[in-house]
Phi, psi and omega in degrees: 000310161338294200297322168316308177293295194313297179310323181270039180264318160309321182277248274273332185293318200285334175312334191256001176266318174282021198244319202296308192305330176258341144319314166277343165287309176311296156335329196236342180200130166289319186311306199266002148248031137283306182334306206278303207287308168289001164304315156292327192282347203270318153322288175312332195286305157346269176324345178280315189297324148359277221290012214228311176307308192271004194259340177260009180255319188303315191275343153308300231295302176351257202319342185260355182233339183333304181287348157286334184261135157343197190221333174280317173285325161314321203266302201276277176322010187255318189277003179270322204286333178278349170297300178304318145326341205256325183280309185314319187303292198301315162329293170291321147312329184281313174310324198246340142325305178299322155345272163353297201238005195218032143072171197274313206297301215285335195283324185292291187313320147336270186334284159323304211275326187290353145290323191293305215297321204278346186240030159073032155290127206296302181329043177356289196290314157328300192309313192291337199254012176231353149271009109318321164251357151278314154298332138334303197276327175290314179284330151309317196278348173265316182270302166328269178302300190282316172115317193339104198293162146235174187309122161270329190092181161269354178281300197126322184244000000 
């Protein structure tokens, strides 16, 4: 159940990011939520197919190890994993919260490294410079490139 939710936590955070970004366009222009809304609806359909790939790969994956594992070992890896579910959850909250008052570049780059670091990357510095050229890379492509304000903060940046 784990490997299931982690794969679907990215597409489901941009999905709930992209219902928040078109809920805030609706509010602000009809013109730029004609844009916005089949870009989202397109999303969604995406994100469905996702979840049916990964919900028929997970249950192979289920039905070929079912018979290996214990009924102890089953209690205790359920309760790790749900712990690590629940800090991701609390993560992205935290992300979005954060959004707000520390602005898009630092709370996203925050954000990006402290996902590589929870999910045991050995490499720090690997971690940092590439949630730094990603976050870089969202931020051209959005502010740049598309025109899209993001968030600034009290901060500024």
């Amino acid at each position: 159940m784990y490997k299931l939710l982690m794969k679907l936590f990215l597409p489901t955070a941009a999905l709930i990011l992209g219902g928040i970004y078109l809920c805030d366009v609706l509010n602000k222009s009809v013109d730029a939520a004609a844009l916005i809304k089949p870009v989202y609806v397109l999303l969604c359909i995406v994100y469905i197919f996702v979840c049916i790939s990964d919900i028929r790969v997970w249950n192979k994956e289920k039905a070929d190890t079912e018979h290996e594992e214990t009924v102890l070992t089953d209690a205790l890896s359920s309760n790790r994993e749900f712990r690590k579910i629940l800090v991701c959850i609390g993560g992205t909250a935290a992300y979005i919260l954060a959004l707000k008052y520390i602005g898009f570049t630092l709370s996203t780059a925050i954000f990006l490294f402290s996902g590589f670091m929870f999910t045991q990357s050995k490499n720090k510095l690997v971690s940092a410079l590439i949630a730094v050229l990603v976050t870089g890379a969202i931020l051209v492509i959005f502010k740049i490139v598309l025109l899209v304000p993001l968030p600034r903060g009290f901060i500024g940046i």
